[in-house]
PDB file of C-alpha atoms in Angstrom:
ATOM      1  CA  ALA A   1      -0.004   0.000   0.006  1.00 61.00           C
ATOM      2  CA  GLN A   2       1.091   3.553  -0.556  1.00 64.00           C
ATOM      3  CA  SER A   3       0.556   6.601   1.580  1.00 85.00           C
ATOM      4  CA  VAL A   4       1.696  10.163   1.912  1.00 90.00           C
ATOM      5  CA  THR A   5       2.298  12.087   5.108  1.00 93.00           C
ATOM      6  CA  GLN A   6       2.602  15.836   5.172  1.00 95.00           C
ATOM      7  CA  LEU A   7       4.087  17.113   8.404  1.00 91.00           C
ATOM      8  CA  GLY A   8       2.435  20.263   9.581  1.00 91.00           C
ATOM      9  CA  SER A   9      -1.051  21.188   8.454  1.00 92.00           C
ATOM     10  CA  HIS A  10      -0.149  24.874   8.804  1.00 96.00           C
ATOM     11  CA  VAL A  11       3.184  26.562   8.144  1.00 97.00           C
ATOM     12  CA  SER A  12       3.895  30.265   8.502  1.00 97.00           C
ATOM     13  CA  VAL A  13       7.001  31.985   7.175  1.00 97.00           C
ATOM     14  CA  SER A  14       8.034  35.594   6.787  1.00 97.00           C
ATOM     15  CA  GLU A  15       8.199  37.143   3.377  1.00 97.00           C
ATOM     16  CA  GLY A  16      11.703  36.550   2.016  1.00 97.00           C
ATOM     17  CA  ALA A  17      12.365  33.580   4.296  1.00 97.00           C
ATOM     18  CA  LEU A  18      12.953  29.977   3.289  1.00 97.00           C
ATOM     19  CA  VAL A  19       9.885  27.843   2.646  1.00 98.00           C
ATOM     20  CA  LEU A  20      10.120  24.172   3.642  1.00 98.00           C
ATOM     21  CA  LEU A  21       7.090  21.905   3.339  1.00 98.00           C
ATOM     22  CA  ARG A  22       7.635  18.325   4.382  1.00 97.00           C
ATOM     23  CA  CYS A  23       6.390  15.207   2.684  1.00 96.00           C
ATOM     24  CA  ASN A  24       7.159  11.591   3.449  1.00 95.00           C
ATOM     25  CA  TYR A  25       5.807   8.642   1.554  1.00 92.00           C
ATOM     26  CA  SER A  26       5.541   4.933   1.994  1.00 87.00           C
ATOM     27  CA  SER A  27       5.565   2.681  -1.009  1.00 78.00           C
ATOM     28  CA  SER A  28       6.674  -0.864  -1.692  1.00 72.00           C
ATOM     29  CA  VAL A  29       7.877   0.109  -5.155  1.00 73.00           C
ATOM     30  CA  PRO A  30       9.618   3.254  -6.447  1.00 73.00           C
ATOM     31  CA  PRO A  31       6.927   5.879  -6.648  1.00 82.00           C
ATOM     32  CA  TYR A  32       6.335   8.874  -8.804  1.00 88.00           C
ATOM     33  CA  LEU A  33       5.944  11.960  -6.639  1.00 92.00           C
ATOM     34  CA  PHE A  34       4.133  15.248  -7.157  1.00 93.00           C
ATOM     35  CA  TRP A  35       3.510  18.560  -5.473  1.00 96.00           C
ATOM     36  CA  TYR A  36       0.308  20.436  -6.264  1.00 95.00           C
ATOM     37  CA  VAL A  37      -0.739  23.898  -5.118  1.00 96.00           C
ATOM     38  CA  GLN A  38      -4.296  25.089  -4.524  1.00 93.00           C
ATOM     39  CA  TYR A  39      -4.908  28.813  -4.399  1.00 91.00           C
ATOM     40  CA  PRO A  40      -8.114  30.029  -2.735  1.00 86.00           C
ATOM     41  CA  ASN A  41     -11.228  29.141  -4.723  1.00 79.00           C
ATOM     42  CA  GLN A  42      -9.214  27.419  -7.426  1.00 83.00           C
ATOM     43  CA  GLY A  43      -8.390  23.909  -8.526  1.00 86.00           C
ATOM     44  CA  LEU A  44      -5.115  22.123  -7.994  1.00 90.00           C
ATOM     45  CA  GLN A  45      -2.161  23.128 -10.120  1.00 91.00           C
ATOM     46  CA  LEU A  46       0.936  20.986 -10.653  1.00 91.00           C
ATOM     47  CA  LEU A  47       4.069  22.562  -9.154  1.00 95.00           C
ATOM     48  CA  LEU A  48       6.551  19.831  -9.998  1.00 94.00           C
ATOM     49  CA  LYS A  49       6.933  16.089 -10.289  1.00 92.00           C
ATOM     50  CA  TYR A  50       9.589  13.416  -9.891  1.00 92.00           C
ATOM     51  CA  THR A  51       9.497  10.383 -12.148  1.00 87.00           C
ATOM     52  CA  THR A  52      13.040   9.141 -12.762  1.00 84.00           C
ATOM     53  CA  GLY A  53      16.483  10.606 -13.213  1.00 86.00           C
ATOM     54  CA  ALA A  54      17.732  13.663 -11.336  1.00 89.00           C
ATOM     55  CA  THR A  55      16.509  13.636  -7.755  1.00 91.00           C
ATOM     56  CA  LEU A  56      16.388  17.431  -7.482  1.00 95.00           C
ATOM     57  CA  VAL A  57      13.379  18.629  -9.376  1.00 95.00           C
ATOM     58  CA  LYS A  58      12.669  22.222 -10.246  1.00 96.00           C
ATOM     59  CA  GLY A  59       9.121  23.436 -10.665  1.00 95.00           C
ATOM     60  CA  ILE A  60       7.190  26.599 -11.323  1.00 93.00           C
ATOM     61  CA  ASN A  61       7.288  29.779  -9.236  1.00 93.00           C
ATOM     62  CA  GLY A  62      10.813  29.063  -7.918  1.00 96.00           C
ATOM     63  CA  PHE A  63       9.865  25.883  -6.047  1.00 97.00           C
ATOM     64  CA  GLU A  64      11.955  22.749  -6.022  1.00 97.00           C
ATOM     65  CA  ALA A  65      11.887  19.392  -4.315  1.00 97.00           C
ATOM     66  CA  GLU A  66      14.412  16.664  -3.706  1.00 95.00           C
ATOM     67  CA  PHE A  67      13.620  12.959  -3.805  1.00 94.00           C
ATOM     68  CA  LYS A  68      15.550  11.180  -1.051  1.00 93.00           C
ATOM     69  CA  LYS A  69      14.958   7.470  -1.272  1.00 90.00           C
ATOM     70  CA  SER A  70      16.867   6.661   1.929  1.00 91.00           C
ATOM     71  CA  GLU A  71      14.626   9.052   3.876  1.00 92.00           C
ATOM     72  CA  THR A  72      11.469   8.324   1.831  1.00 92.00           C
ATOM     73  CA  SER A  73      11.011  12.039   1.566  1.00 95.00           C
ATOM     74  CA  PHE A  74      10.105  14.603  -1.086  1.00 96.00           C
ATOM     75  CA  HIS A  75      10.229  17.940   0.709  1.00 97.00           C
ATOM     76  CA  LEU A  76       9.279  21.119  -1.122  1.00 98.00           C
ATOM     77  CA  THR A  77      11.441  24.230  -0.782  1.00 98.00           C
ATOM     78  CA  LYS A  78      11.695  27.775  -2.014  1.00 98.00           C
ATOM     79  CA  PRO A  79      14.606  30.006  -1.021  1.00 97.00           C
ATOM     80  CA  SER A  80      12.608  33.199  -0.601  1.00 97.00           C
ATOM     81  CA  ALA A  81       8.883  33.298   0.147  1.00 97.00           C
ATOM     82  CA  HIS A  82       6.618  35.738  -1.644  1.00 96.00           C
ATOM     83  CA  MET A  83       3.194  36.895  -0.560  1.00 96.00           C
ATOM     84  CA  SER A  84       1.709  35.212  -3.632  1.00 95.00           C
ATOM     85  CA  ASP A  85       2.899  31.814  -2.329  1.00 97.00           C
ATOM     86  CA  ALA A  86       0.161  31.770   0.267  1.00 96.00           C
ATOM     87  CA  ALA A  87      -1.894  28.697  -0.636  1.00 96.00           C
ATOM     88  CA  GLU A  88      -2.485  25.075   0.248  1.00 96.00           C
ATOM     89  CA  TYR A  89       0.102  22.589  -0.917  1.00 97.00           C
ATOM     90  CA  PHE A  90      -0.481  18.912  -1.520  1.00 95.00           C
ATOM     91  CA  CYS A  91       2.085  16.175  -1.901  1.00 95.00           C
ATOM     92  CA  ALA A  92       0.969  13.137  -3.905  1.00 92.00           C
ATOM     93  CA  VAL A  93       2.317   9.739  -4.839  1.00 89.00           C
ATOM     94  CA  SER A  94       1.402   7.739  -7.894  1.00 82.00           C
ATOM     95  CA  LEU A  95       2.032   4.141  -8.729  1.00 67.00           C
ATOM     96  CA  ILE A  96       0.366   1.361 -10.662  1.00 64.00           C
ATOM     97  CA  LEU A  97      -1.240  -1.486  -8.805  1.00 61.00           C
ATOM     98  CA  PHE A  98      -2.685  -4.362 -10.804  1.00 59.00           C
ATOM     99  CA  GLY A  99      -2.554  -2.271 -13.959  1.00 60.00           C
ATOM    100  CA  ASN A 100      -4.394   0.707 -12.479  1.00 63.00           C
ATOM    101  CA  GLU A 101      -2.717   3.964 -11.643  1.00 67.00           C
ATOM    102  CA  LYS A 102      -3.705   5.615  -8.414  1.00 72.00           C
ATOM    103  CA  LEU A 103      -2.740   9.102  -7.275  1.00 79.00           C
ATOM    104  CA  THR A 104      -2.875   9.417  -3.491  1.00 84.00           C
ATOM    105  CA  PHE A 105      -2.743  12.865  -1.895  1.00 89.00           C
ATOM    106  CA  GLY A 106      -1.490  13.965   1.491  1.00 92.00           C
ATOM    107  CA  THR A 107      -3.738  15.968   3.769  1.00 91.00           C
ATOM    108  CA  GLY A 108      -2.239  19.251   2.644  1.00 94.00           C
ATOM    109  CA  THR A 109      -0.222  22.056   4.231  1.00 96.00           C
ATOM    110  CA  ARG A 110      -1.582  25.570   4.378  1.00 96.00           C
ATOM    111  CA  LEU A 111       1.206  28.073   3.851  1.00 97.00           C
ATOM    112  CA  THR A 112       0.804  31.562   5.309  1.00 97.00           C
ATOM    113  CA  ILE A 113       3.243  34.348   4.442  1.00 97.00           C
ATOM    114  CA  ILE A 114       3.837  36.978   7.083  1.00 96.00           C
ATOM    115  CA  PRO A 115       4.551  40.458   5.693  1.00 95.00           C
TER     116      PRO A 115
ATOM    117  CA  ASP B   1      -6.666  27.840 -16.817  1.00 80.00           C
ATOM    118  CA  SER B   2      -6.033  24.094 -16.838  1.00 86.00           C
ATOM    119  CA  GLY B   3      -8.374  23.407 -19.759  1.00 93.00           C
ATOM    120  CA  VAL B   4     -10.593  21.169 -17.630  1.00 96.00           C
ATOM    121  CA  THR B   5     -14.104  22.596 -17.389  1.00 96.00           C
ATOM    122  CA  GLN B   6     -16.555  21.727 -14.651  1.00 97.00           C
ATOM    123  CA  THR B   7     -20.202  22.705 -14.305  1.00 97.00           C
ATOM    124  CA  PRO B   8     -21.924  23.861 -12.239  1.00 96.00           C
ATOM    125  CA  LYS B   9     -19.483  25.818 -10.094  1.00 95.00           C
ATOM    126  CA  HIS B  10     -21.916  25.869  -7.201  1.00 95.00           C
ATOM    127  CA  LEU B  11     -24.943  23.737  -6.485  1.00 96.00           C
ATOM    128  CA  ILE B  12     -27.286  23.622  -3.516  1.00 96.00           C
ATOM    129  CA  THR B  13     -29.557  20.626  -3.321  1.00 96.00           C
ATOM    130  CA  ALA B  14     -31.867  18.962  -0.845  1.00 96.00           C
ATOM    131  CA  THR B  15     -31.134  15.546   0.629  1.00 96.00           C
ATOM    132  CA  GLY B  16     -32.388  12.829  -1.668  1.00 93.00           C
ATOM    133  CA  GLN B  17     -32.464  15.068  -4.732  1.00 96.00           C
ATOM    134  CA  ARG B  18     -30.420  13.564  -7.574  1.00 96.00           C
ATOM    135  CA  VAL B  19     -27.402  15.598  -8.616  1.00 97.00           C
ATOM    136  CA  THR B  20     -25.254  15.533 -11.744  1.00 98.00           C
ATOM    137  CA  LEU B  21     -21.860  17.183 -12.001  1.00 98.00           C
ATOM    138  CA  ARG B  22     -20.350  17.569 -15.430  1.00 98.00           C
ATOM    139  CA  CYS B  23     -16.773  17.656 -16.633  1.00 98.00           C
ATOM    140  CA  SER B  24     -15.105  18.353 -19.953  1.00 98.00           C
ATOM    141  CA  PRO B  25     -11.487  17.196 -20.026  1.00 97.00           C
ATOM    142  CA  ARG B  26      -8.648  18.994 -21.703  1.00 96.00           C
ATOM    143  CA  SER B  27      -8.600  18.616 -25.441  1.00 95.00           C
ATOM    144  CA  GLY B  28      -6.855  15.366 -26.303  1.00 93.00           C
ATOM    145  CA  ASP B  29      -6.996  13.887 -22.809  1.00 95.00           C
ATOM    146  CA  LEU B  30      -8.535  10.433 -22.653  1.00 94.00           C
ATOM    147  CA  SER B  31      -8.414   9.871 -18.919  1.00 93.00           C
ATOM    148  CA  VAL B  32     -10.818  11.522 -16.476  1.00 95.00           C
ATOM    149  CA  TYR B  33     -10.660  11.393 -12.690  1.00 93.00           C
ATOM    150  CA  TRP B  34     -13.090  12.485  -9.965  1.00 95.00           C
ATOM    151  CA  TYR B  35     -11.966  13.601  -6.539  1.00 94.00           C
ATOM    152  CA  GLN B  36     -13.869  14.739  -3.482  1.00 94.00           C
ATOM    153  CA  GLN B  37     -12.416  17.371  -1.189  1.00 92.00           C
ATOM    154  CA  SER B  38     -13.903  17.929   2.228  1.00 89.00           C
ATOM    155  CA  LEU B  39     -12.619  19.394   5.482  1.00 81.00           C
ATOM    156  CA  ASP B  40     -12.714  16.145   7.391  1.00 81.00           C
ATOM    157  CA  GLN B  41     -11.624  13.699   4.671  1.00 82.00           C
ATOM    158  CA  GLY B  42      -9.190  15.808   2.672  1.00 84.00           C
ATOM    159  CA  LEU B  43      -8.749  15.025  -1.020  1.00 88.00           C
ATOM    160  CA  GLN B  44     -10.158  11.606  -1.816  1.00 89.00           C
ATOM    161  CA  PHE B  45      -9.972   9.748  -5.105  1.00 88.00           C
ATOM    162  CA  LEU B  46     -13.373   8.566  -6.281  1.00 92.00           C
ATOM    163  CA  ILE B  47     -13.083   7.069  -9.742  1.00 92.00           C
ATOM    164  CA  GLN B  48     -11.145   7.107 -12.999  1.00 91.00           C
ATOM    165  CA  TYR B  49     -12.238   6.540 -16.589  1.00 93.00           C
ATOM    166  CA  TYR B  50     -10.085   6.032 -19.623  1.00 92.00           C
ATOM    167  CA  ASN B  51     -11.542   6.374 -23.086  1.00 94.00           C
ATOM    168  CA  GLY B  52     -15.002   5.541 -21.875  1.00 95.00           C
ATOM    169  CA  GLU B  53     -14.145   2.639 -19.599  1.00 94.00           C
ATOM    170  CA  GLU B  54     -13.820   2.552 -15.857  1.00 92.00           C
ATOM    171  CA  ARG B  55     -10.156   2.059 -14.885  1.00 88.00           C
ATOM    172  CA  ALA B  56      -9.920   2.493 -11.152  1.00 85.00           C
ATOM    173  CA  LYS B  57     -12.172   2.999  -8.191  1.00 87.00           C
ATOM    174  CA  GLY B  58     -11.441   4.612  -4.873  1.00 86.00           C
ATOM    175  CA  ASN B  59     -13.565   5.033  -1.792  1.00 79.00           C
ATOM    176  CA  ILE B  60     -16.737   5.684  -3.734  1.00 88.00           C
ATOM    177  CA  LEU B  61     -20.070   5.058  -2.048  1.00 91.00           C
ATOM    178  CA  GLU B  62     -22.917   3.224  -3.801  1.00 93.00           C
ATOM    179  CA  ARG B  63     -25.018   6.362  -4.181  1.00 94.00           C
ATOM    180  CA  PHE B  64     -22.243   7.809  -6.374  1.00 95.00           C
ATOM    181  CA  SER B  65     -21.927   6.781  -9.996  1.00 95.00           C
ATOM    182  CA  ALA B  66     -20.035   8.134 -12.950  1.00 97.00           C
ATOM    183  CA  GLN B  67     -19.581   7.627 -16.623  1.00 97.00           C
ATOM    184  CA  GLN B  68     -17.494   8.858 -19.512  1.00 97.00           C
ATOM    185  CA  PHE B  69     -19.233   9.461 -22.788  1.00 97.00           C
ATOM    186  CA  PRO B  70     -17.966   8.889 -26.358  1.00 96.00           C
ATOM    187  CA  ASP B  71     -17.059  12.556 -26.636  1.00 96.00           C
ATOM    188  CA  LEU B  72     -14.939  12.002 -23.492  1.00 97.00           C
ATOM    189  CA  HIS B  73     -16.868  14.296 -21.204  1.00 97.00           C
ATOM    190  CA  SER B  74     -17.772  12.785 -17.877  1.00 98.00           C
ATOM    191  CA  GLU B  75     -20.576  13.047 -15.367  1.00 98.00           C
ATOM    192  CA  LEU B  76     -20.613  12.264 -11.658  1.00 98.00           C
ATOM    193  CA  ASN B  77     -24.032  11.429 -10.299  1.00 97.00           C
ATOM    194  CA  LEU B  78     -25.288  11.325  -6.733  1.00 96.00           C
ATOM    195  CA  SER B  79     -28.519   9.403  -6.659  1.00 95.00           C
ATOM    196  CA  SER B  80     -29.624  10.431  -3.178  1.00 94.00           C
ATOM    197  CA  PRO B  81     -27.262  12.962  -1.647  1.00 95.00           C
ATOM    198  CA  GLU B  82     -26.781  13.125   2.072  1.00 95.00           C
ATOM    199  CA  LEU B  83     -25.622  16.022   4.221  1.00 94.00           C
ATOM    200  CA  GLY B  84     -22.163  14.502   4.462  1.00 93.00           C
ATOM    201  CA  ASP B  85     -21.766  14.653   0.697  1.00 95.00           C
ATOM    202  CA  SER B  86     -21.369  18.424   0.880  1.00 96.00           C
ATOM    203  CA  ALA B  87     -17.913  18.968  -0.550  1.00 95.00           C
ATOM    204  CA  LEU B  88     -15.869  20.322  -3.393  1.00 95.00           C
ATOM    205  CA  TYR B  89     -15.775  17.869  -6.279  1.00 97.00           C
ATOM    206  CA  PHE B  90     -12.865  18.027  -8.663  1.00 96.00           C
ATOM    207  CA  CYS B  91     -12.604  16.582 -12.094  1.00 96.00           C
ATOM    208  CA  ALA B  92      -9.166  16.075 -13.560  1.00 94.00           C
ATOM    209  CA  SER B  93      -7.819  14.741 -16.822  1.00 94.00           C
ATOM    210  CA  SER B  94      -4.648  13.389 -18.319  1.00 91.00           C
ATOM    211  CA  VAL B  95      -3.493  12.186 -21.693  1.00 90.00           C
ATOM    212  CA  GLY B  96      -3.051   8.571 -20.721  1.00 83.00           C
ATOM    213  CA  ILE B  97      -2.791   6.279 -17.776  1.00 77.00           C
ATOM    214  CA  GLY B  98       0.923   5.741 -17.627  1.00 68.00           C
ATOM    215  CA  LEU B  99       2.979   6.384 -14.560  1.00 62.00           C
ATOM    216  CA  GLY B 100       3.877   9.999 -14.125  1.00 70.00           C
ATOM    217  CA  ASN B 101       1.177  11.387 -16.376  1.00 78.00           C
ATOM    218  CA  THR B 102       0.495  14.951 -15.423  1.00 83.00           C
ATOM    219  CA  ILE B 103      -3.035  15.269 -14.162  1.00 87.00           C
ATOM    220  CA  TYR B 104      -4.743  18.613 -14.729  1.00 91.00           C
ATOM    221  CA  PHE B 105      -7.523  19.680 -12.380  1.00 92.00           C
ATOM    222  CA  GLY B 106     -10.621  21.727 -13.003  1.00 94.00           C
ATOM    223  CA  GLU B 107     -11.714  24.433 -10.604  1.00 93.00           C
ATOM    224  CA  GLY B 108     -14.230  22.197  -8.926  1.00 94.00           C
ATOM    225  CA  SER B 109     -17.941  22.064  -8.266  1.00 96.00           C
ATOM    226  CA  TRP B 110     -19.087  23.115  -4.830  1.00 95.00           C
ATOM    227  CA  LEU B 111     -21.963  20.908  -3.686  1.00 96.00           C
ATOM    228  CA  THR B 112     -23.990  21.876  -0.654  1.00 96.00           C
ATOM    229  CA  VAL B 113     -26.602  19.398   0.532  1.00 96.00           C
ATOM    230  CA  VAL B 114     -29.233  20.877   2.833  1.00 96.00           C
TER     231      VAL B 114
END
C-alpha cells in the first residue's frame, strides 16, 4: 500500500524567508511523486513532479523538491517566500497497482506568508 | 486555466435530490478522474475513466456513480445525496494512464446538501 504524510497542516514563514514543506511517503515500489498547489477558490495546479532521473526537481514559481529514497522524503522548498505563495500545498504519490494507476494525496499544508 | 471545465461551479440541493456534475477534459486527454475534497476527509480519489471505460475505483459510495461518454466528457451522479456529501468535487484529466502522467484539475464544483 502507498501513503503520503505531510508534516504540519499549517506553516507560517516571513516574506523573504525559506519555505520548507515536508512530505514523506511509503511505497513498496519506487513511486512517482508530485507537489500540487491550490490557491483560494481554485483547482489544484501541478508545481513539480519526480518520475526518474535527477533527484532534485525544479518546478514553477521558484519551487523545487528533492527525492531522497533513503529518507522516503520529497520535501518542497523555495529560497525566498513571496506573498503570492500563500496557498495550500499537496504532496501526492502515484504508482500502478494491478494495472491501475492511483494518485494518493497527502492531507495538505496551508502556507501563510507573514509580511 | 487548466483546460478542464466543470459545471456547475456551485450547487445547492436537498437531501435525496439527484445531482449531476459535469466535466469536460482538456482537449486530447482520454483519462478523467473524480476527486472529493472535504474538510474532514481531505482530497479523496473517487473514480477514473479512460476512453469511456472505468479504470480504477477509490472510496466511492454506492449512491455515487459516474460515466465517460464517447465525446470523453464525464458526469458524476449522486442518486440520493446526504448532508455529508457536501464537498468540493474536482474533475481532472490526463493524456493517458501511464505512470507519471500529469493530471490537470478543473476548478471544482461546490456541492452543498441541505
